[in-house]
Amino acid sequence: MGDGTVFTPDIGFVRSLKNSGADTMKQCYQCATCSTVCELTPSDNPFPRKEMIMAQWGLKDELVADPDIWLCHNCNDCSKYCPRGARPGDVLSVLRKAVIAENAFPRFMGTIVGNTKLLLVALMIPVVLFLCVLNASGHLNIPDGEVVFRKFFPIQLVDSIFVSTAMAVVFVFAISVGKFWRKLNVNPYKLMAHSMLLPSLLETLKEIVLHKKFQKCGANLDRTWTHRLVLFGFIGLFITTNWAVFNLYVLKWDSPYVKDDPNILMILGSQAAVMLYYAAFKIFGNVSALVLFIGSLMLFSNRMKDKGVNSVSSSFDWIFATIVFLVCITGLASEMLRFANIAQLAYPVYFVHLVFVFYIIAYLPYSKLAHMVYRTTAIVYAKMANRDVM
Ligand code: SF4
Ligand code: SF4
């Protein structure tokens, strides 16, 4: 009798995939139509057919080490043409979520953020944290006079919470992505040369910014603009946040009424220059928020449109779309209420806005947004292993 490879199926893994939305995978009968229509798969050992059988067999170790599931951009062309309705695009999407949970550090955070039933717990963590901080600093009340958010939640407190959270996120990502990279490097596609890291990273970033691969989509081509807007909205708000930090700690912009701030006036020379600088900062921040808002509306619209046709959006996707939408709505509402000087509403809405911002930042390594980091890592790896050569 010849030697054979022994696979050990993980039945619990199969069950968790089905519960997460990959319940159609058992319908696959390996016809390979999906791999034939996919515009992004390499011709050698193509996906997603092989991932479908691996998922059916519960080959968890092989799947979490498979860079191919990240080369897929969820266009769902394969699902459109699958004769069995097995929805391979959705199955790969569920597999990506499983990889994020598998590499999560600490593990329980992956479970909390990935589980819709625990959404309230995830939201209550910042609520309780903020209430404790405000109470301890004597700010747990609606301030009198004109609405100025820093009177309610002093910037130093906001900064200490969010800067330490952002540093923790970087630390968590370093551990999780390190684990992920080591798993990738035991798969059939071994690294060619470490000197390719920088060129591969630059090429990957260029592809992401230009959305080159999305443009190969057929069934869901309209997702290209949605993705672009959400990505550019987040990048714009990231720049705005760092710009605000620069204003506060480098320019010493310490007054809510910038035109009267003596530090800024001294640095920029004239009041006209100060107002121009202030307007540029405000416009950039508001345009970024608007871009993200439009992108989040399109996210909803796309998810409603393709529902039940080529793809079924998981609760993971819905939570992400909803939180992004709520961040935008509460951010824009708090700004309008501040202008209208309605203190009783402006401060609570601002509080809720900070809770959603905290959700996005603190849970980034476990949420749908973690895709950005994992996908970038996997594509860089695939290029270095000569797997992603498109
Ligand atoms: S997922 Fe569908 S198209 Fe792909 S191999 Fe299975 S049955 Fe064929
Ligand atoms: S969803 Fe699109 S990119 Fe992903 S495997 Fe299917 S056809 Fe290929």
Short mmCIF file of C-alpha atoms and ligand atoms in Angstrom, two decimals:
data_model
loop_
_atom_site.label_atom_id
_atom_site.label_comp_id
_atom_site.label_asym_id
_atom_site.label_seq_id
_atom_site.Cartn_x
_atom_site.Cartn_y
_atom_site.Cartn_z
CA MET A 1 0.00 0.00 0.00
CA GLY A 2 1.45 3.43 -0.94
CA ASP A 3 2.20 6.22 1.52
CA GLY A 4 -0.52 8.83 1.82
CA THR A 5 -0.93 12.19 3.48
CA VAL A 6 -3.08 12.02 6.56
CA PHE A 7 -5.39 15.00 7.15
CA THR A 8 -7.03 15.57 10.47
CA PRO A 9 -10.34 17.39 9.97
CA ASP A 10 -11.29 19.90 12.65
CA ILE A 11 -15.05 19.37 12.98
CA GLY A 12 -15.40 22.28 15.41
CA PHE A 13 -13.78 24.54 12.81
CA VAL A 14 -16.21 23.36 10.12
CA ARG A 15 -19.10 24.08 12.47
CA SER A 16 -17.80 27.57 13.30
CA LEU A 17 -17.37 28.38 9.58
CA LYS A 18 -20.95 27.32 8.90
CA ASN A 19 -22.23 29.39 11.82
CA SER A 20 -20.30 32.42 10.53
CA GLY A 21 -21.98 32.34 7.12
CA ALA A 22 -20.15 29.63 5.14
CA ASP A 23 -23.13 27.27 5.38
CA THR A 24 -23.20 26.84 1.58
CA MET A 25 -19.72 25.31 1.31
CA LYS A 26 -20.99 21.72 1.48
CA GLN A 27 -22.80 22.29 -1.82
CA CYS A 28 -19.52 22.52 -3.71
CA TYR A 29 -18.86 19.51 -5.98
CA GLN A 30 -15.42 20.69 -7.18
CA CYS A 31 -16.29 21.59 -10.76
CA ALA A 32 -13.66 24.40 -10.72
CA THR A 33 -15.86 26.96 -12.49
CA CYS A 34 -14.99 29.43 -9.70
CA SER A 35 -11.25 29.13 -10.30
CA THR A 36 -11.80 29.47 -14.03
CA VAL A 37 -13.76 32.73 -13.80
CA CYS A 38 -11.65 34.34 -11.08
CA GLU A 39 -9.56 37.16 -12.58
CA LEU A 40 -7.21 37.35 -9.62
CA THR A 41 -6.11 33.78 -9.11
CA PRO A 42 -2.71 32.56 -10.30
CA SER A 43 -2.96 29.79 -12.90
CA ASP A 44 -0.74 27.54 -10.84
CA ASN A 45 -2.71 25.91 -8.01
CA PRO A 46 -5.60 28.40 -8.36
CA PHE A 47 -8.13 29.46 -5.73
CA PRO A 48 -10.95 29.28 -4.60
CA ARG A 49 -11.77 25.67 -5.55
CA LYS A 50 -9.04 24.19 -3.38
CA GLU A 51 -10.09 26.37 -0.41
CA MET A 52 -13.65 25.05 -0.78
CA ILE A 53 -12.55 21.45 -0.30
CA MET A 54 -10.15 22.43 2.49
CA ALA A 55 -13.01 24.22 4.27
CA GLN A 56 -15.35 21.23 3.78
CA TRP A 57 -12.70 18.95 5.30
CA GLY A 58 -12.00 21.33 8.19
CA LEU A 59 -8.30 21.74 7.38
CA LYS A 60 -7.85 24.67 9.72
CA ASP A 61 -4.03 24.64 9.92
CA GLU A 62 -3.71 24.68 6.12
CA LEU A 63 -6.32 27.42 5.68
CA VAL A 64 -4.93 29.85 8.26
CA ALA A 65 -1.53 29.53 6.52
CA ASP A 66 -2.95 30.07 3.03
CA PRO A 67 -2.04 33.47 1.51
CA ASP A 68 -4.50 32.86 -1.35
CA ILE A 69 -7.57 33.65 0.73
CA TRP A 70 -6.19 37.21 0.99
CA LEU A 71 -5.46 37.55 -2.73
CA CYS A 72 -9.24 37.32 -3.22
CA HIS A 73 -10.92 40.75 -3.22
CA ASN A 74 -14.44 39.43 -2.66
CA CYS A 75 -15.74 40.49 -6.07
CA ASN A 76 -18.05 37.44 -6.10
CA ASP A 77 -17.66 36.70 -9.79
CA CYS A 78 -17.07 33.10 -8.69
CA SER A 79 -20.31 33.05 -6.67
CA LYS A 80 -22.22 34.41 -9.65
CA TYR A 81 -21.13 31.52 -11.88
CA CYS A 82 -21.04 28.70 -9.31
CA PRO A 83 -23.56 26.13 -10.60
CA ARG A 84 -24.21 24.84 -7.08
CA GLY A 85 -24.82 28.13 -5.27
CA ALA A 86 -21.91 27.31 -2.96
CA ARG A 87 -20.93 31.00 -2.75
CA PRO A 88 -17.14 30.57 -2.74
CA GLY A 89 -16.68 34.36 -2.42
CA ASP A 90 -18.56 34.34 0.88
CA VAL A 91 -16.70 31.26 2.08
CA LEU A 92 -13.35 33.00 1.53
CA SER A 93 -14.69 36.04 3.37
CA VAL A 94 -15.60 33.85 6.36
CA LEU A 95 -12.16 32.22 6.19
CA ARG A 96 -10.49 35.64 6.41
CA LYS A 97 -12.53 36.40 9.53
CA ALA A 98 -11.41 33.03 10.97
CA VAL A 99 -7.75 33.93 10.34
CA ILE A 100 -8.18 37.24 12.20
CA ALA A 101 -9.77 35.42 15.17
CA GLU A 102 -7.06 32.74 15.10
CA ASN A 103 -4.25 35.31 15.34
CA ALA A 104 -6.03 37.65 17.76
CA PHE A 105 -4.07 38.74 20.80
CA PRO A 106 -5.38 38.48 23.46
CA ARG A 107 -7.55 35.68 22.15
CA PHE A 108 -10.72 36.63 24.07
CA MET A 109 -10.81 40.04 22.35
CA GLY A 110 -11.16 38.29 19.00
CA THR A 111 -14.15 36.42 20.41
CA ILE A 112 -15.80 39.56 21.84
CA VAL A 113 -15.41 41.70 18.71
CA GLY A 114 -16.20 38.89 16.25
CA ASN A 115 -19.44 37.95 17.98
CA THR A 116 -22.52 40.11 17.31
CA LYS A 117 -24.13 38.92 20.53
CA LEU A 118 -21.28 40.58 22.44
CA LEU A 119 -21.49 43.90 20.58
CA LEU A 120 -23.05 45.57 23.62
CA VAL A 121 -20.19 44.36 25.83
CA ALA A 122 -17.66 45.81 23.36
CA LEU A 123 -19.48 49.15 23.39
CA MET A 124 -19.92 49.24 27.17
CA ILE A 125 -16.15 49.02 27.75
CA PRO A 126 -15.47 52.59 26.46
CA VAL A 127 -18.72 53.89 28.00
CA VAL A 128 -17.65 52.73 31.48
CA LEU A 129 -14.05 53.86 30.90
CA PHE A 130 -15.08 57.37 29.82
CA LEU A 131 -17.60 57.75 32.66
CA CYS A 132 -14.95 56.74 35.20
CA VAL A 133 -12.39 59.19 33.71
CA LEU A 134 -14.90 62.06 33.58
CA ASN A 135 -16.08 61.33 37.11
CA ALA A 136 -12.54 61.12 38.50
CA SER A 137 -11.56 64.41 36.81
CA GLY A 138 -14.70 66.24 37.95
CA HIS A 139 -16.14 66.67 34.44
CA LEU A 140 -19.21 64.46 34.66
CA ASN A 141 -21.66 67.30 34.01
CA ILE A 142 -22.92 69.57 31.22
CA PRO A 143 -20.73 72.72 31.31
CA ASP A 144 -22.36 76.15 31.36
CA GLY A 145 -21.99 78.72 28.60
CA GLU A 146 -21.05 78.33 24.94
CA VAL A 147 -20.59 74.74 23.73
CA VAL A 148 -16.86 73.93 23.74
CA PHE A 149 -16.11 70.20 23.82
CA ARG A 150 -12.83 70.56 25.64
CA LYS A 151 -14.72 72.06 28.63
CA PHE A 152 -16.59 68.74 28.90
CA PHE A 153 -13.87 66.26 27.94
CA PRO A 154 -10.48 68.01 28.28
CA ILE A 155 -8.15 67.39 25.34
CA GLN A 156 -5.41 66.08 27.61
CA LEU A 157 -7.78 63.35 28.82
CA VAL A 158 -8.95 62.51 25.30
CA ASP A 159 -5.34 62.36 24.13
CA SER A 160 -4.12 60.20 26.98
CA ILE A 161 -6.94 57.68 26.38
CA PHE A 162 -6.63 57.58 22.59
CA VAL A 163 -2.83 57.79 22.31
CA SER A 164 -2.35 54.94 24.79
CA THR A 165 -5.06 52.95 22.97
CA ALA A 166 -3.37 53.55 19.61
CA MET A 167 -0.02 52.41 21.05
CA ALA A 168 -1.66 49.26 22.41
CA VAL A 169 -3.17 48.60 18.97
CA VAL A 170 0.26 48.85 17.31
CA PHE A 171 1.66 46.43 19.91
CA VAL A 172 -1.22 43.96 19.41
CA PHE A 173 -0.86 44.13 15.63
CA ALA A 174 2.88 43.47 15.88
CA ILE A 175 2.19 40.25 17.82
CA SER A 176 -0.75 39.10 15.67
CA VAL A 177 0.86 39.85 12.32
CA GLY A 178 4.11 38.24 13.49
CA LYS A 179 2.15 35.03 14.24
CA PHE A 180 0.40 35.28 10.88
CA TRP A 181 3.67 35.76 8.97
CA ARG A 182 5.26 32.72 10.63
CA LYS A 183 2.24 30.61 9.67
CA LEU A 184 2.41 31.79 6.06
CA ASN A 185 6.05 30.80 5.84
CA VAL A 186 5.36 27.12 6.38
CA ASN A 187 2.93 26.86 3.49
CA PRO A 188 3.85 25.52 0.02
CA TYR A 189 4.87 29.01 -1.12
CA LYS A 190 8.14 29.69 0.68
CA LEU A 191 9.79 33.09 0.80
CA MET A 192 12.23 33.74 -2.02
CA ALA A 193 14.40 36.52 -0.62
CA HIS A 194 14.01 38.92 2.30
CA SER A 195 15.60 41.69 0.23
CA MET A 196 12.31 41.80 -1.72
CA LEU A 197 10.43 43.12 1.32
CA LEU A 198 10.61 46.85 0.53
CA PRO A 199 9.85 46.61 -3.23
CA SER A 200 7.00 44.18 -2.49
CA LEU A 201 5.58 46.49 0.17
CA LEU A 202 5.75 49.54 -2.12
CA GLU A 203 4.11 47.65 -4.98
CA THR A 204 1.36 46.39 -2.65
CA LEU A 205 0.63 49.87 -1.28
CA LYS A 206 0.43 51.24 -4.81
CA GLU A 207 -2.06 48.51 -5.77
CA ILE A 208 -4.17 49.24 -2.69
CA VAL A 209 -4.27 53.02 -3.22
CA LEU A 210 -5.06 52.66 -6.94
CA HIS A 211 -7.48 49.78 -6.31
CA LYS A 212 -5.97 48.00 -9.29
CA LYS A 213 -7.34 44.57 -8.38
CA PHE A 214 -10.85 45.81 -7.62
CA GLN A 215 -11.07 47.05 -11.19
CA LYS A 216 -10.92 43.45 -12.41
CA CYS A 217 -14.24 42.74 -10.65
CA GLY A 218 -17.26 41.92 -12.76
CA ALA A 219 -20.24 41.21 -10.48
CA ASN A 220 -19.42 43.85 -7.87
CA LEU A 221 -17.41 46.45 -9.78
CA ASP A 222 -19.32 49.24 -8.01
CA ARG A 223 -17.56 48.25 -4.78
CA THR A 224 -14.41 49.91 -6.14
CA TRP A 225 -15.68 53.43 -5.42
CA THR A 226 -17.13 52.43 -2.06
CA HIS A 227 -13.78 51.03 -1.00
CA ARG A 228 -11.92 54.05 -2.30
CA LEU A 229 -14.15 56.48 -0.40
CA VAL A 230 -13.96 54.54 2.88
CA LEU A 231 -10.18 54.16 2.55
CA PHE A 232 -9.56 57.81 1.63
CA GLY A 233 -12.01 58.99 4.32
CA PHE A 234 -10.09 57.07 6.97
CA ILE A 235 -6.72 58.29 5.63
CA GLY A 236 -8.05 61.89 5.65
CA LEU A 237 -9.27 61.59 9.23
CA PHE A 238 -5.98 60.00 10.28
CA ILE A 239 -4.14 63.02 8.80
CA THR A 240 -6.62 65.40 10.48
CA THR A 241 -6.02 63.77 13.87
CA ASN A 242 -2.25 64.10 13.51
CA TRP A 243 -2.67 67.66 12.26
CA ALA A 244 -4.68 68.44 15.41
CA VAL A 245 -1.94 66.92 17.57
CA PHE A 246 0.60 69.10 15.72
CA ASN A 247 -1.55 72.20 16.33
CA LEU A 248 -1.91 71.40 19.99
CA TYR A 249 1.57 70.27 20.97
CA VAL A 250 3.85 71.93 18.40
CA LEU A 251 2.03 75.19 17.63
CA LYS A 252 0.68 75.28 21.21
CA TRP A 253 -2.79 76.06 19.90
CA ASP A 254 -4.40 76.03 23.30
CA SER A 255 -7.42 78.26 22.87
CA PRO A 256 -10.85 77.26 21.56
CA TYR A 257 -10.94 80.61 19.74
CA VAL A 258 -7.98 80.22 17.43
CA LYS A 259 -8.08 83.69 15.92
CA ASP A 260 -7.27 85.16 19.36
CA ASP A 261 -4.55 82.66 20.22
CA PRO A 262 -1.31 84.64 20.76
CA ASN A 263 0.93 81.60 20.04
CA ILE A 264 -0.54 80.99 16.61
CA LEU A 265 -0.64 84.70 15.81
CA MET A 266 3.07 85.00 16.62
CA ILE A 267 3.99 81.96 14.47
CA LEU A 268 1.81 82.74 11.44
CA GLY A 269 2.35 86.50 11.48
CA SER A 270 -1.10 87.94 10.75
CA GLN A 271 -4.68 87.27 11.69
CA ALA A 272 -5.54 86.64 8.03
CA ALA A 273 -2.90 83.87 7.86
CA VAL A 274 -4.24 82.37 11.10
CA MET A 275 -7.78 82.28 9.72
CA LEU A 276 -6.59 80.76 6.45
CA TYR A 277 -4.68 78.06 8.29
CA TYR A 278 -7.68 77.40 10.56
CA ALA A 279 -10.05 77.21 7.57
CA ALA A 280 -7.72 74.77 5.75
CA PHE A 281 -7.61 72.53 8.82
CA LYS A 282 -11.38 72.59 9.29
CA ILE A 283 -12.20 72.08 5.61
CA PHE A 284 -9.78 69.17 5.31
CA GLY A 285 -11.26 67.47 8.41
CA ASN A 286 -14.86 68.02 7.33
CA VAL A 287 -14.27 66.89 3.74
CA SER A 288 -12.59 63.71 5.04
CA ALA A 289 -15.58 63.06 7.32
CA LEU A 290 -17.96 63.67 4.41
CA VAL A 291 -16.02 61.28 2.14
CA LEU A 292 -16.20 58.59 4.83
CA PHE A 293 -19.91 59.30 5.33
CA ILE A 294 -20.68 58.88 1.62
CA GLY A 295 -18.51 55.74 1.54
CA SER A 296 -20.39 54.29 4.52
CA LEU A 297 -23.76 55.02 2.86
CA MET A 298 -22.53 53.23 -0.27
CA LEU A 299 -21.36 50.32 1.90
CA PHE A 300 -24.93 49.92 3.14
CA SER A 301 -26.38 50.30 -0.31
CA ASN A 302 -24.03 47.68 -1.82
CA ARG A 303 -24.70 45.23 0.96
CA MET A 304 -28.46 45.62 0.52
CA LYS A 305 -28.20 45.30 -3.25
CA ASP A 306 -26.27 42.06 -3.49
CA LYS A 307 -28.06 40.49 -0.54
CA GLY A 308 -29.05 36.95 -1.46
CA VAL A 309 -27.94 37.25 -5.09
CA ASN A 310 -24.20 36.69 -5.31
CA SER A 311 -23.20 37.24 -1.75
CA VAL A 312 -24.61 37.16 1.74
CA SER A 313 -23.08 39.80 4.01
CA SER A 314 -22.10 38.43 7.41
CA SER A 315 -22.98 40.11 10.68
CA PHE A 316 -19.25 40.95 10.90
CA ASP A 317 -19.60 43.10 7.76
CA TRP A 318 -22.83 44.69 8.96
CA ILE A 319 -21.34 45.67 12.32
CA PHE A 320 -18.41 47.32 10.57
CA ALA A 321 -20.63 49.24 8.13
CA THR A 322 -22.95 50.33 10.97
CA ILE A 323 -20.17 51.54 13.27
CA VAL A 324 -18.49 53.53 10.45
CA PHE A 325 -21.85 55.09 9.64
CA LEU A 326 -22.49 55.94 13.31
CA VAL A 327 -19.03 57.50 13.70
CA CYS A 328 -19.81 59.82 10.78
CA ILE A 329 -23.36 60.65 11.87
CA THR A 330 -22.44 61.39 15.50
CA GLY A 331 -19.35 63.38 14.40
CA LEU A 332 -21.33 65.55 12.01
CA ALA A 333 -24.24 65.87 14.49
CA SER A 334 -21.97 66.97 17.33
CA GLU A 335 -20.43 69.63 15.08
CA MET A 336 -23.86 70.94 14.04
CA LEU A 337 -25.14 70.92 17.63
CA ARG A 338 -22.01 72.81 18.69
CA PHE A 339 -22.69 75.46 16.05
CA ALA A 340 -26.32 75.64 17.18
CA ASN A 341 -25.05 75.87 20.79
CA ILE A 342 -27.50 73.23 22.11
CA ALA A 343 -25.45 72.06 25.09
CA GLN A 344 -27.93 69.47 26.40
CA LEU A 345 -27.62 67.52 23.14
CA ALA A 346 -24.14 68.49 21.88
CA TYR A 347 -22.19 67.02 24.83
CA PRO A 348 -24.03 63.66 25.01
CA VAL A 349 -23.77 63.23 21.22
CA TYR A 350 -20.05 64.06 21.40
CA PHE A 351 -19.68 61.44 24.17
CA VAL A 352 -21.39 58.82 21.99
CA HIS A 353 -19.18 59.86 19.06
CA LEU A 354 -16.05 59.24 21.15
CA VAL A 355 -17.41 55.81 22.12
CA PHE A 356 -17.72 54.82 18.44
CA VAL A 357 -14.30 56.29 17.60
CA PHE A 358 -12.85 54.25 20.46
CA TYR A 359 -14.59 51.15 19.07
CA ILE A 360 -12.98 51.67 15.66
CA ILE A 361 -9.47 52.31 17.03
CA ALA A 362 -9.30 49.93 19.99
CA TYR A 363 -10.90 46.96 18.21
CA LEU A 364 -9.10 47.50 14.93
CA PRO A 365 -6.95 44.33 15.28
CA TYR A 366 -10.11 42.19 15.64
CA SER A 367 -12.64 43.92 13.38
CA LYS A 368 -13.29 44.04 9.66
CA LEU A 369 -10.74 46.87 9.44
CA ALA A 370 -8.00 44.40 10.43
CA HIS A 371 -8.37 43.13 6.86
CA MET A 372 -6.33 46.12 5.71
CA VAL A 373 -3.33 44.97 7.73
CA TYR A 374 -3.72 41.22 7.14
CA ARG A 375 -4.38 41.62 3.43
CA THR A 376 -1.40 43.94 3.00
CA THR A 377 0.81 41.46 4.89
CA ALA A 378 -0.42 38.49 2.86
CA ILE A 379 -0.02 40.26 -0.49
CA VAL A 380 3.50 41.39 0.44
CA TYR A 381 4.27 37.81 1.49
CA ALA A 382 2.77 36.42 -1.72
CA LYS A 383 4.89 38.76 -3.83
CA MET A 384 8.00 37.76 -1.90
CA ALA A 385 7.10 34.10 -2.43
CA ASN A 386 6.50 34.74 -6.13
CA ARG A 387 2.85 33.82 -5.67
CA ASP A 388 1.15 37.15 -6.43
CA VAL A 389 2.77 38.24 -9.66
CA MET A 390 -0.11 40.13 -11.26
S1 SF4 B 1 -17.55 26.45 -5.42
FE1 SF4 B 1 -19.02 26.16 -7.07
S2 SF4 B 1 -17.88 26.71 -8.90
FE2 SF4 B 1 -16.37 26.36 -7.29
S3 SF4 B 1 -15.77 24.22 -7.48
FE3 SF4 B 1 -17.45 24.32 -6.01
S4 SF4 B 1 -19.28 23.96 -7.18
FE4 SF4 B 1 -17.71 24.49 -8.65
S1 SF4 B 2 -14.59 36.55 -4.95
FE1 SF4 B 2 -13.63 37.29 -6.84
S2 SF4 B 2 -11.46 37.41 -6.34
FE2 SF4 B 2 -12.42 36.15 -4.79
S3 SF4 B 2 -12.17 34.06 -5.51
FE3 SF4 B 2 -14.16 34.77 -6.21
S4 SF4 B 2 -13.81 35.56 -8.26
FE4 SF4 B 2 -11.81 35.40 -7.25
#
